[in-house]
Amino acid sequence: ALVDNGIQYRLGVTTSKNGTSATGYSAAAAVSVAQIKLGTPSTPTGAAIADSASSISISTTAVANTNNGYSALIYQSDGTTAVGGATVGSFTTATAGGITTASATVSGLAPGTAYKVKITAQGTGNYSNSDPSPISAAITTNKAAQSTPSVTTIGATSGVLKSLTVSWGAISTATSYTVKLRDSSGNTVLATITDLSGTSTTITASNYAGFADTTGYRVSVIAQGNTQYLVSAESSVSDLATTLSGQATAPTIGTHPVALNKSATQVATFSVAATVSDAGALSYQWQLCVDGSCANDGAWTSIGTSSNSYATAALTTASNGYKYRVIVTNTLAGTTASTTSNTASLGVVKINQSALTLTSVAGLLGVALPLTTSGGSSSGALTYAVSNGTATSCSITSGVLSTGTAGTCRITVTKAGDSDTYNNVATTATAVTIEGTSQTSVITVTITSTTYQAPNQIIVGVGAPGTVNFLQDGRSMPGCTAVKATKFGAATCNWKPSTLGITSISAIFTPTDPSFVAVTSLVKQVTVSKAP
């Protein structure tokens, strides 16, 4: 037995003489006991298991002295690539006709796929594992059942006679689809369309020569299988779908264009709402009538756009009284039908200009004053109305104001509109003041600093005859009072500073003409320091 492996034995020899004995021993010898290899199982056989697409049964002739069962290796059909994920059930033995077989179930396999098997007898105790059996012939699993598709939509093909469009739910394991066209009851198959990829198709007279307009049909769908999956069951028959009518129907206008009243520069938008009872496509042709003979179709001009609304350009009163309408056309399978809308009138009135303001509101006596304005919107001409206020002889020639005396004139300016867009606009009556002096006096001092008692010349230019009084710190300068000046000759003062520090220099101009007012010049600051 295997348990005797390694036991040692020796021989002892004893001799006796004259009442004495002696024993001698041989060298020890060990016993070697090896396991017996089990016989090799026969070539396995197998078959698909009914009602299963992932399992097969395998069997082999039982091996004598196998007390530890069997193991199996599962290979792809090439016989060399092991299959992972397969599960081998426990082997059971059965005897029939004097032959004992060992059988097991293998699960976790792919549907409709060929496999090969090797079986090994498992040894224990005095027996070691057998060599693997010869590889089996190919054993193929059953094909798997395939889900049944369902029709999702069916209807007349838009704008196409004698045509239906059908779609169905995708089946991930399908290689293609077969669609059956049926009569309106769904009981009679009129055409079978095979090898369809995707999940939709259009059925036409090329598939069924008897296709008719305005006729009801139904369909069903079958998913085709492959080496792993069976052909699906046929889907339920679809709902009834009716093909298009052979003639386009006239559109129905639910909302007609309505009359609009607008102001110049605005935009007018006309719109229409229309429907059709078939699957035709709607188009729109807007028309314009600009004269009074709109009852005559020849007076209407097409103004374009395929939209159900039309927007004018910015309006003027030239468009007042224009009339608009739209022709709505239904197009179906090469046929058309049209409906003309009611007529809508357009009224356009002028708009007011922006406010107009007289901006030239002050002038000098004896100097012509051009009148200026701001605002208004048109490019129209300006006209003027003038009346005396405190001034006399107020008059306007070519937009220029002149007066006889100083004082105020009241002026109203009107800006003309135009024939198409703007109304006239006028300013309020505005007072324009004419001052009595023709020029503001200006003091010119050529220095900003000087030394004590150094001579300096101060010059004042004026715009009319008169006298100039020169001032230092608001007091008259000695020798520089009532210095005569003319419009073309300045007044001059020779000044010697009599104080140190910062001093203020100015002048008062008194015109000879009593209608002109006296004017005080700007003040000039001069620094006076000690002589070096």
Short mmCIF file of C-alpha atoms in Angstrom, two decimals:
data_model
loop_
_atom_site.label_atom_id
_atom_site.label_comp_id
_atom_site.label_asym_id
_atom_site.label_seq_id
_atom_site.Cartn_x
_atom_site.Cartn_y
_atom_site.Cartn_z
CA ALA A 1 0.00 0.00 0.00
CA LEU A 2 1.04 3.63 -0.52
CA VAL A 3 1.43 3.98 3.27
CA ASP A 4 4.31 1.43 3.11
CA ASN A 5 6.34 3.78 0.96
CA GLY A 6 9.74 4.44 2.64
CA ILE A 7 9.66 1.61 5.22
CA GLN A 8 13.20 0.04 5.75
CA TYR A 9 14.06 -3.61 6.32
CA ARG A 10 17.33 -5.55 7.40
CA LEU A 11 18.33 -9.18 8.01
CA GLY A 12 19.72 -10.41 11.33
CA VAL A 13 21.79 -13.71 11.43
CA THR A 14 22.52 -15.45 14.80
CA THR A 15 25.16 -18.20 15.42
CA SER A 16 25.49 -20.41 18.57
CA LYS A 17 28.59 -22.26 19.92
CA ASN A 18 29.46 -23.75 23.25
CA GLY A 19 26.36 -22.21 24.79
CA THR A 20 26.97 -18.76 23.39
CA SER A 21 25.32 -16.90 20.45
CA ALA A 22 26.02 -13.85 18.31
CA THR A 23 23.78 -11.94 15.86
CA GLY A 24 24.85 -9.92 12.82
CA TYR A 25 22.65 -7.53 10.70
CA SER A 26 22.59 -6.73 7.05
CA ALA A 27 22.44 -3.23 5.67
CA ALA A 28 18.91 -1.63 5.74
CA ALA A 29 16.83 -1.64 2.53
CA ALA A 30 13.91 0.84 1.95
CA VAL A 31 10.63 -0.10 0.24
CA SER A 32 9.38 2.28 -2.50
CA VAL A 33 5.64 2.19 -3.30
CA ALA A 34 4.29 4.47 -6.22
CA GLN A 35 0.66 5.58 -7.05
CA ILE A 36 -1.03 3.84 -9.89
CA LYS A 37 -2.10 6.30 -12.68
CA LEU A 38 -5.79 5.97 -13.44
CA GLY A 39 -6.82 4.89 -16.89
CA THR A 40 -7.45 7.67 -19.45
CA PRO A 41 -11.18 8.48 -19.92
CA SER A 42 -12.65 7.82 -23.34
CA THR A 43 -13.30 10.62 -25.83
CA PRO A 44 -16.19 12.68 -24.34
CA THR A 45 -19.49 13.08 -26.07
CA GLY A 46 -22.05 15.81 -25.49
CA ALA A 47 -25.18 17.61 -26.61
CA ALA A 48 -27.08 20.85 -26.11
CA ILE A 49 -29.59 20.80 -23.29
CA ALA A 50 -33.19 21.36 -24.31
CA ASP A 51 -34.67 24.80 -23.52
CA SER A 52 -31.22 26.21 -22.71
CA ALA A 53 -28.99 28.41 -24.88
CA SER A 54 -26.06 28.42 -22.44
CA SER A 55 -25.63 24.78 -21.30
CA ILE A 56 -24.45 21.41 -22.67
CA SER A 57 -24.20 17.90 -21.20
CA ILE A 58 -20.90 15.94 -21.41
CA SER A 59 -20.14 12.27 -20.64
CA THR A 60 -17.35 9.68 -20.84
CA THR A 61 -16.89 6.01 -19.99
CA ALA A 62 -16.23 5.66 -16.28
CA VAL A 63 -12.65 4.83 -15.24
CA ALA A 64 -12.09 1.98 -12.77
CA ASN A 65 -10.80 2.86 -9.30
CA THR A 66 -11.85 6.54 -9.70
CA ASN A 67 -13.02 7.47 -6.28
CA ASN A 68 -12.45 11.27 -6.51
CA GLY A 69 -14.63 12.09 -9.52
CA TYR A 70 -13.70 13.85 -12.76
CA SER A 71 -12.74 17.30 -13.97
CA ALA A 72 -13.35 18.86 -17.36
CA LEU A 73 -11.56 21.46 -19.47
CA ILE A 74 -13.75 23.46 -21.87
CA TYR A 75 -12.24 24.84 -25.08
CA GLN A 76 -13.43 26.99 -27.93
CA SER A 77 -14.01 25.21 -31.19
CA ASP A 78 -10.32 25.56 -32.11
CA GLY A 79 -9.54 23.01 -29.35
CA THR A 80 -6.72 25.09 -27.86
CA THR A 81 -8.27 28.23 -26.36
CA ALA A 82 -9.67 27.58 -22.91
CA VAL A 83 -13.07 29.11 -22.10
CA GLY A 84 -13.34 31.19 -18.98
CA GLY A 85 -16.54 31.61 -17.04
CA ALA A 86 -17.94 28.13 -17.80
CA THR A 87 -19.19 26.16 -14.79
CA VAL A 88 -18.94 22.34 -14.71
CA GLY A 89 -21.39 20.62 -12.43
CA SER A 90 -20.63 17.50 -10.40
CA PHE A 91 -20.13 14.31 -12.41
CA THR A 92 -22.58 11.49 -11.80
CA THR A 93 -22.22 7.89 -12.90
CA ALA A 94 -24.81 5.59 -14.35
CA THR A 95 -24.66 2.02 -15.72
CA ALA A 96 -26.62 0.88 -18.74
CA GLY A 97 -26.03 -2.26 -20.81
CA GLY A 98 -23.09 -3.13 -18.62
CA ILE A 99 -21.30 0.16 -19.41
CA THR A 100 -20.82 2.79 -16.71
CA THR A 101 -20.65 6.44 -17.83
CA ALA A 102 -19.75 9.62 -15.97
CA SER A 103 -21.82 12.71 -16.92
CA ALA A 104 -21.96 16.41 -15.97
CA THR A 105 -23.62 19.67 -17.06
CA VAL A 106 -21.57 22.65 -18.31
CA SER A 107 -23.27 26.09 -17.98
CA GLY A 108 -22.34 29.74 -18.57
CA LEU A 109 -21.72 29.25 -22.30
CA ALA A 110 -22.64 31.51 -25.23
CA PRO A 111 -25.72 30.63 -27.28
CA GLY A 112 -25.35 28.91 -30.65
CA THR A 113 -21.61 28.36 -30.11
CA ALA A 114 -19.44 25.24 -30.61
CA TYR A 115 -17.20 23.98 -27.79
CA LYS A 116 -14.81 21.01 -27.28
CA VAL A 117 -14.11 19.14 -24.03
CA LYS A 118 -11.35 17.08 -22.33
CA ILE A 119 -12.11 15.03 -19.19
CA THR A 120 -9.59 13.92 -16.54
CA ALA A 121 -10.22 11.22 -13.90
CA GLN A 122 -9.20 12.51 -10.46
CA GLY A 123 -7.05 10.13 -8.40
CA THR A 124 -6.64 9.77 -4.63
CA GLY A 125 -4.81 7.41 -2.31
CA ASN A 126 -3.06 4.67 -4.29
CA TYR A 127 -4.18 6.24 -7.63
CA SER A 128 -3.02 9.43 -9.36
CA ASN A 129 -4.93 11.60 -11.89
CA SER A 130 -5.34 10.17 -15.31
CA ASP A 131 -4.08 11.77 -18.48
CA PRO A 132 -6.72 14.09 -20.10
CA SER A 133 -9.05 12.30 -22.46
CA PRO A 134 -8.84 12.88 -26.19
CA ILE A 135 -10.65 16.12 -27.08
CA SER A 136 -14.28 15.73 -27.99
CA ALA A 137 -15.97 16.61 -31.23
CA ALA A 138 -17.61 20.06 -31.36
CA ILE A 139 -20.66 20.35 -29.10
CA THR A 140 -22.92 23.34 -30.00
CA THR A 141 -25.30 25.11 -27.63
CA ASN A 142 -28.84 25.92 -28.69
CA LYS A 143 -29.62 29.32 -30.24
CA ALA A 144 -31.13 31.89 -27.87
CA ALA A 145 -34.61 33.26 -28.24
CA GLN A 146 -34.76 36.82 -29.62
CA SER A 147 -37.03 39.59 -28.33
CA THR A 148 -40.04 40.51 -30.43
CA PRO A 149 -39.93 44.04 -31.91
CA SER A 150 -42.89 46.40 -31.73
CA VAL A 151 -44.08 48.95 -34.28
CA THR A 152 -43.66 52.45 -32.81
CA THR A 153 -45.05 54.67 -35.58
CA ILE A 154 -46.74 54.30 -38.94
CA GLY A 155 -48.20 57.05 -41.09
CA ALA A 156 -48.47 58.60 -44.51
CA THR A 157 -45.15 59.86 -45.88
CA SER A 158 -45.21 63.66 -45.83
CA GLY A 159 -45.86 65.08 -49.29
CA VAL A 160 -45.61 61.70 -51.07
CA LEU A 161 -48.53 59.77 -52.54
CA LYS A 162 -48.81 55.98 -52.24
CA SER A 163 -46.25 55.83 -49.46
CA LEU A 164 -46.12 54.90 -45.78
CA THR A 165 -43.32 55.49 -43.31
CA VAL A 166 -42.94 52.95 -40.49
CA SER A 167 -40.52 52.64 -37.57
CA TRP A 168 -40.04 50.06 -34.83
CA GLY A 169 -38.13 49.46 -31.62
CA ALA A 170 -34.53 48.25 -31.96
CA ILE A 171 -33.56 44.69 -30.96
CA SER A 172 -29.86 44.65 -30.06
CA THR A 173 -29.31 41.05 -31.24
CA ALA A 174 -31.09 41.39 -34.60
CA THR A 175 -29.05 41.23 -37.81
CA SER A 176 -31.86 42.68 -39.94
CA TYR A 177 -35.62 43.09 -39.97
CA THR A 178 -38.52 41.90 -42.08
CA VAL A 179 -41.62 44.09 -42.48
CA LYS A 180 -44.95 42.76 -43.67
CA LEU A 181 -47.44 45.13 -45.30
CA ARG A 182 -51.02 44.12 -44.53
CA ASP A 183 -54.47 45.24 -45.61
CA SER A 184 -56.64 47.48 -43.44
CA SER A 185 -57.92 44.52 -41.42
CA GLY A 186 -54.40 43.30 -40.76
CA ASN A 187 -55.32 39.75 -41.80
CA THR A 188 -53.93 39.66 -45.34
CA VAL A 189 -50.21 40.09 -46.07
CA LEU A 190 -49.80 42.21 -49.22
CA ALA A 191 -45.99 42.41 -49.35
CA THR A 192 -42.97 41.15 -47.39
CA ILE A 193 -39.92 43.41 -47.27
CA THR A 194 -36.71 41.69 -46.09
CA ASP A 195 -33.11 42.52 -45.18
CA LEU A 196 -33.93 45.91 -43.67
CA SER A 197 -31.19 47.54 -41.61
CA GLY A 198 -31.96 50.27 -39.10
CA THR A 199 -35.33 50.67 -37.43
CA SER A 200 -37.40 52.45 -40.06
CA THR A 201 -38.34 52.19 -43.70
CA THR A 202 -40.61 53.77 -46.31
CA ILE A 203 -42.99 51.46 -48.14
CA THR A 204 -43.93 52.53 -51.68
CA ALA A 205 -45.39 51.10 -54.86
CA SER A 206 -41.97 49.58 -55.55
CA ASN A 207 -42.69 47.21 -52.65
CA TYR A 208 -46.36 46.71 -53.42
CA ALA A 209 -47.60 47.50 -56.92
CA GLY A 210 -51.19 47.76 -55.72
CA PHE A 211 -50.52 50.68 -53.35
CA ALA A 212 -53.43 53.17 -53.48
CA ASP A 213 -54.09 56.72 -52.28
CA THR A 214 -56.44 57.41 -49.38
CA THR A 215 -56.25 53.74 -48.34
CA GLY A 216 -55.65 52.18 -44.93
CA TYR A 217 -52.81 49.71 -44.26
CA ARG A 218 -51.20 47.97 -41.29
CA VAL A 219 -47.75 46.44 -40.78
CA SER A 220 -45.90 43.91 -38.59
CA VAL A 221 -42.17 43.40 -37.98
CA ILE A 222 -39.87 40.37 -37.42
CA ALA A 223 -36.30 40.54 -36.08
CA GLN A 224 -33.96 38.20 -37.99
CA GLY A 225 -31.51 36.03 -36.05
CA ASN A 226 -27.99 34.69 -36.67
CA THR A 227 -25.89 31.72 -35.61
CA GLN A 228 -26.57 32.56 -31.97
CA TYR A 229 -30.14 33.86 -31.99
CA LEU A 230 -33.39 32.56 -33.38
CA VAL A 231 -35.75 34.57 -35.58
CA SER A 232 -38.09 36.54 -33.31
CA ALA A 233 -41.79 36.09 -33.13
CA GLU A 234 -43.77 38.42 -35.41
CA SER A 235 -44.79 41.69 -33.76
CA SER A 236 -48.33 42.69 -33.11
CA VAL A 237 -50.08 44.25 -36.10
CA SER A 238 -49.83 48.03 -36.09
CA ASP A 239 -52.60 50.57 -35.89
CA LEU A 240 -54.30 51.57 -39.13
CA ALA A 241 -52.47 54.18 -41.25
CA THR A 242 -54.00 55.90 -44.30
CA THR A 243 -52.03 57.09 -47.31
CA LEU A 244 -52.35 60.64 -48.60
CA SER A 245 -55.16 61.87 -50.77
CA GLY A 246 -54.18 62.22 -54.41
CA GLN A 247 -55.16 65.93 -54.53
CA ALA A 248 -54.07 68.82 -52.30
CA THR A 249 -56.89 70.44 -50.32
CA ALA A 250 -57.38 74.21 -50.16
CA PRO A 251 -55.98 75.82 -46.97
CA THR A 252 -58.35 77.15 -44.33
CA ILE A 253 -57.46 80.63 -43.07
CA GLY A 254 -58.28 80.91 -39.40
CA THR A 255 -56.81 84.39 -38.85
CA HIS A 256 -56.79 86.93 -41.68
CA PRO A 257 -54.48 89.99 -41.92
CA VAL A 258 -56.05 92.96 -40.08
CA ALA A 259 -56.02 96.70 -40.88
CA LEU A 260 -53.22 98.67 -39.22
CA ASN A 261 -52.75 102.35 -38.38
CA LYS A 262 -49.15 103.48 -38.01
CA SER A 263 -47.06 106.62 -37.77
CA ALA A 264 -44.33 107.50 -40.26
CA THR A 265 -40.96 105.77 -39.55
CA GLN A 266 -42.73 102.81 -37.91
CA VAL A 267 -42.93 99.30 -39.41
CA ALA A 268 -46.22 97.51 -40.11
CA THR A 269 -46.36 93.72 -39.76
CA PHE A 270 -49.24 91.72 -41.27
CA SER A 271 -49.76 88.05 -40.45
CA VAL A 272 -52.01 85.12 -41.31
CA ALA A 273 -52.76 81.74 -39.70
CA ALA A 274 -53.79 78.86 -41.97
CA THR A 275 -54.18 75.07 -41.75
CA VAL A 276 -54.78 72.12 -44.12
CA SER A 277 -56.59 68.85 -43.58
CA ASP A 278 -53.93 66.77 -45.36
CA ALA A 279 -50.15 66.46 -44.97
CA GLY A 280 -49.33 69.09 -47.60
CA ALA A 281 -46.81 71.90 -47.16
CA LEU A 282 -47.99 75.52 -46.90
CA SER A 283 -46.36 78.46 -48.68
CA TYR A 284 -47.25 82.16 -48.65
CA GLN A 285 -47.26 84.89 -51.30
CA TRP A 286 -47.94 88.42 -50.02
CA GLN A 287 -49.38 91.02 -52.40
CA LEU A 288 -49.71 94.83 -52.41
CA CYS A 289 -52.23 97.14 -54.06
CA VAL A 290 -51.31 100.84 -54.21
CA ASP A 291 -54.15 102.34 -56.26
CA GLY A 292 -57.90 102.37 -55.95
CA SER A 293 -58.69 99.49 -58.30
CA CYS A 294 -57.85 96.70 -55.84
CA ALA A 295 -60.94 94.73 -56.88
CA ASN A 296 -59.01 93.98 -60.07
CA ASP A 297 -56.42 91.21 -59.53
CA GLY A 298 -54.18 92.96 -62.03
CA ALA A 299 -53.71 95.82 -59.56
CA TRP A 300 -51.98 93.55 -57.06
CA THR A 301 -48.19 93.21 -57.05
CA SER A 302 -46.34 90.30 -55.43
CA ILE A 303 -43.98 91.51 -52.71
CA GLY A 304 -42.31 88.23 -51.83
CA THR A 305 -41.70 86.25 -48.61
CA SER A 306 -42.59 82.63 -47.94
CA SER A 307 -43.43 83.36 -44.30
CA ASN A 308 -46.87 83.65 -42.74
CA SER A 309 -46.02 87.26 -41.81
CA TYR A 310 -44.84 90.29 -43.77
CA ALA A 311 -43.08 93.38 -42.34
CA THR A 312 -42.88 96.61 -44.33
CA ALA A 313 -39.87 98.90 -44.49
CA ALA A 314 -39.95 102.09 -42.37
CA LEU A 315 -43.17 103.84 -43.38
CA THR A 316 -43.92 107.26 -44.84
CA THR A 317 -47.30 108.80 -45.53
CA ALA A 318 -46.78 107.78 -49.17
CA SER A 319 -47.92 104.32 -47.96
CA ASN A 320 -51.16 105.67 -46.52
CA GLY A 321 -54.10 103.75 -48.00
CA TYR A 322 -52.01 100.81 -49.28
CA LYS A 323 -53.77 97.44 -49.12
CA TYR A 324 -52.23 94.02 -48.39
CA ARG A 325 -53.33 90.41 -48.80
CA VAL A 326 -51.70 86.97 -48.91
CA ILE A 327 -52.26 83.90 -51.09
CA VAL A 328 -51.76 80.69 -49.03
CA THR A 329 -50.90 77.62 -51.14
CA ASN A 330 -50.98 73.96 -50.11
CA THR A 331 -48.61 71.69 -52.06
CA LEU A 332 -49.05 67.91 -51.92
CA ALA A 333 -47.37 65.36 -54.16
CA GLY A 334 -47.06 67.78 -57.06
CA THR A 335 -50.60 69.16 -56.73
CA THR A 336 -51.54 72.57 -55.31
CA ALA A 337 -54.59 74.38 -53.95
CA SER A 338 -54.71 78.03 -52.82
CA THR A 339 -56.82 80.36 -50.68
CA THR A 340 -56.62 84.18 -50.77
CA SER A 341 -56.95 86.09 -47.51
CA ASN A 342 -59.10 89.12 -46.81
CA THR A 343 -57.67 92.54 -47.71
CA ALA A 344 -56.07 94.61 -44.91
CA SER A 345 -55.66 98.40 -45.24
CA LEU A 346 -52.72 100.45 -43.95
CA GLY A 347 -53.11 103.97 -42.58
CA VAL A 348 -50.00 106.14 -42.05
CA VAL A 349 -49.90 109.61 -40.46
CA LYS A 350 -47.02 112.07 -40.12
CA ILE A 351 -45.08 112.29 -36.89
CA ASN A 352 -44.02 115.38 -34.94
CA GLN A 353 -40.45 116.56 -35.14
CA SER A 354 -38.27 116.80 -32.07
CA ALA A 355 -38.47 120.12 -30.17
CA LEU A 356 -36.94 123.13 -31.90
CA THR A 357 -34.98 125.71 -29.85
CA LEU A 358 -33.58 129.15 -30.80
CA THR A 359 -29.97 129.08 -29.57
CA SER A 360 -28.73 132.57 -30.59
CA VAL A 361 -30.27 134.66 -27.76
CA ALA A 362 -27.73 137.50 -27.35
CA GLY A 363 -25.98 139.99 -29.65
CA LEU A 364 -24.28 143.38 -29.84
CA LEU A 365 -25.76 146.58 -31.13
CA GLY A 366 -24.51 147.33 -34.59
CA VAL A 367 -23.34 143.77 -35.21
CA ALA A 368 -25.59 141.55 -37.36
CA LEU A 369 -26.68 138.40 -35.44
CA PRO A 370 -27.13 135.17 -37.46
CA LEU A 371 -29.99 133.20 -35.89
CA THR A 372 -29.24 129.56 -35.02
CA THR A 373 -31.45 126.70 -33.83
CA SER A 374 -31.10 123.18 -32.45
CA GLY A 375 -33.52 120.24 -32.67
CA GLY A 376 -36.10 119.43 -35.27
CA SER A 377 -36.02 116.23 -37.32
CA SER A 378 -36.65 117.17 -40.94
CA SER A 379 -34.43 118.92 -43.44
CA GLY A 380 -37.14 121.56 -43.99
CA ALA A 381 -36.56 125.32 -44.37
CA LEU A 382 -36.63 127.73 -41.43
CA THR A 383 -38.99 130.74 -41.34
CA TYR A 384 -39.03 133.56 -38.78
CA ALA A 385 -41.56 135.82 -37.06
CA VAL A 386 -40.14 138.83 -35.14
CA SER A 387 -41.60 141.61 -32.99
CA ASN A 388 -40.07 144.51 -31.02
CA GLY A 389 -39.55 144.16 -27.32
CA THR A 390 -37.51 146.86 -25.61
CA ALA A 391 -35.41 147.26 -28.76
CA THR A 392 -36.68 149.10 -31.83
CA SER A 393 -36.62 148.21 -35.53
CA CYS A 394 -36.20 144.44 -34.96
CA SER A 395 -35.97 142.80 -38.39
CA ILE A 396 -34.70 139.52 -39.92
CA THR A 397 -33.23 139.18 -43.38
CA SER A 398 -32.01 135.77 -44.61
CA GLY A 399 -31.90 134.52 -41.03
CA VAL A 400 -29.88 137.46 -39.69
CA LEU A 401 -31.28 139.77 -36.94
CA SER A 402 -30.63 143.53 -36.83
CA THR A 403 -32.05 146.23 -34.52
CA GLY A 404 -32.14 150.03 -34.24
CA THR A 405 -31.38 150.18 -30.51
CA ALA A 406 -30.20 147.97 -27.72
CA GLY A 407 -32.83 145.91 -25.93
CA THR A 408 -34.83 142.74 -26.71
CA CYS A 409 -36.59 141.32 -29.77
CA ARG A 410 -39.10 138.42 -29.59
CA ILE A 411 -38.54 135.77 -32.25
CA THR A 412 -40.41 132.58 -33.25
CA VAL A 413 -38.73 130.12 -35.66
CA THR A 414 -40.66 127.47 -37.62
CA LYS A 415 -39.01 124.44 -39.26
CA ALA A 416 -41.01 122.98 -42.14
CA GLY A 417 -41.88 119.27 -42.19
CA ASP A 418 -42.00 117.26 -45.40
CA SER A 419 -44.65 115.69 -47.56
CA ASP A 420 -44.24 112.13 -46.25
CA THR A 421 -42.90 112.00 -42.71
CA TYR A 422 -42.83 115.08 -40.46
CA ASN A 423 -45.19 117.85 -39.35
CA ASN A 424 -43.96 121.46 -38.96
CA VAL A 425 -42.38 122.40 -35.61
CA ALA A 426 -41.91 125.87 -34.06
CA THR A 427 -39.92 127.32 -31.18
CA THR A 428 -41.57 129.23 -28.39
CA ALA A 429 -41.48 133.05 -28.73
CA THR A 430 -37.92 133.68 -27.52
CA ALA A 431 -36.43 136.99 -26.30
CA VAL A 432 -33.10 137.86 -27.94
CA THR A 433 -31.09 140.50 -26.04
CA ILE A 434 -29.00 143.07 -27.93
CA GLU A 435 -26.39 144.72 -25.72
CA GLY A 436 -25.48 148.41 -26.06
CA THR A 437 -21.68 147.95 -26.37
CA SER A 438 -20.22 146.56 -29.48
CA GLN A 439 -17.17 145.05 -27.78
CA THR A 440 -16.17 143.99 -24.30
CA SER A 441 -13.14 146.01 -23.12
CA VAL A 442 -9.97 144.00 -22.72
CA ILE A 443 -7.00 145.10 -20.63
CA THR A 444 -3.61 144.09 -21.92
CA VAL A 445 -0.70 144.22 -19.46
CA THR A 446 2.59 143.04 -20.89
CA ILE A 447 4.15 142.22 -17.52
CA THR A 448 3.20 140.10 -14.55
CA SER A 449 5.96 141.49 -12.33
CA THR A 450 7.92 144.74 -12.12
CA THR A 451 10.05 146.78 -9.76
CA TYR A 452 9.12 149.66 -7.58
CA GLN A 453 8.81 152.99 -9.53
CA ALA A 454 9.88 151.35 -12.83
CA PRO A 455 7.94 152.74 -15.86
CA ASN A 456 5.35 150.34 -17.42
CA GLN A 457 2.83 150.81 -20.24
CA ILE A 458 -0.75 149.50 -19.84
CA ILE A 459 -2.90 149.32 -22.99
CA VAL A 460 -6.69 148.88 -23.26
CA GLY A 461 -8.31 148.15 -26.65
CA VAL A 462 -12.01 149.09 -27.10
CA GLY A 463 -14.70 148.64 -29.75
CA ALA A 464 -16.13 152.17 -29.87
CA PRO A 465 -15.03 155.79 -29.10
CA GLY A 466 -14.89 156.74 -25.44
CA THR A 467 -12.62 157.19 -22.43
CA VAL A 468 -10.76 154.73 -20.21
CA ASN A 469 -10.12 155.17 -16.50
CA PHE A 470 -7.15 153.01 -15.32
CA LEU A 471 -7.34 151.62 -11.76
CA GLN A 472 -4.80 150.24 -9.30
CA ASP A 473 -6.38 148.27 -6.47
CA GLY A 474 -9.69 149.88 -7.42
CA ARG A 475 -8.37 153.49 -7.27
CA SER A 476 -7.63 155.74 -10.22
CA MET A 477 -4.01 155.88 -11.30
CA PRO A 478 -2.55 159.42 -11.29
CA GLY A 479 -2.38 160.78 -14.83
CA CYS A 480 -4.42 157.86 -16.25
CA THR A 481 -8.01 158.97 -15.85
CA ALA A 482 -10.30 159.75 -18.81
CA VAL A 483 -7.73 158.58 -21.38
CA LYS A 484 -9.31 158.87 -24.82
CA ALA A 485 -9.68 155.81 -27.05
CA THR A 486 -11.23 155.06 -30.44
CA LYS A 487 -12.46 151.86 -32.09
CA PHE A 488 -9.14 151.72 -33.89
CA GLY A 489 -6.86 153.41 -31.34
CA ALA A 490 -6.17 151.90 -27.92
CA ALA A 491 -5.96 153.86 -24.63
CA THR A 492 -2.49 153.91 -23.05
CA CYS A 493 -1.36 154.58 -19.47
CA ASN A 494 2.27 155.05 -18.34
CA TRP A 495 2.36 153.55 -14.84
CA LYS A 496 5.03 153.61 -12.17
CA PRO A 497 4.22 151.26 -9.31
CA SER A 498 4.03 153.12 -6.02
CA THR A 499 3.59 150.13 -3.69
CA LEU A 500 5.36 146.83 -3.14
CA GLY A 501 3.77 143.37 -3.31
CA ILE A 502 0.85 142.12 -5.37
CA THR A 503 -1.35 144.81 -6.86
CA SER A 504 -4.54 144.62 -8.99
CA ILE A 505 -4.83 146.52 -12.29
CA SER A 506 -8.12 147.09 -14.18
CA ALA A 507 -9.94 149.65 -16.33
CA ILE A 508 -13.41 151.13 -16.87
CA PHE A 509 -14.46 152.00 -20.44
CA THR A 510 -17.16 154.67 -20.88
CA PRO A 511 -18.45 154.90 -24.50
CA THR A 512 -19.11 158.33 -26.01
CA ASP A 513 -22.45 157.06 -27.38
CA PRO A 514 -24.84 157.06 -24.39
CA SER A 515 -26.72 154.08 -25.84
CA PHE A 516 -23.66 151.93 -25.10
CA VAL A 517 -23.12 150.87 -21.51
CA ALA A 518 -19.93 151.27 -19.53
CA VAL A 519 -17.82 148.14 -19.22
CA THR A 520 -15.30 147.11 -16.56
CA SER A 521 -12.33 145.08 -17.76
CA LEU A 522 -10.94 141.91 -16.26
CA VAL A 523 -8.53 142.33 -13.34
CA LYS A 524 -4.79 141.72 -13.88
CA GLN A 525 -2.55 140.76 -10.92
CA VAL A 526 1.02 142.20 -10.99
CA THR A 527 3.82 141.57 -8.45
CA VAL A 528 5.91 144.67 -7.54
CA SER A 529 9.30 144.07 -5.91
CA LYS A 530 12.28 146.21 -4.82
CA ALA A 531 14.90 147.22 -7.37
CA PRO A 532 18.03 145.09 -7.17
#
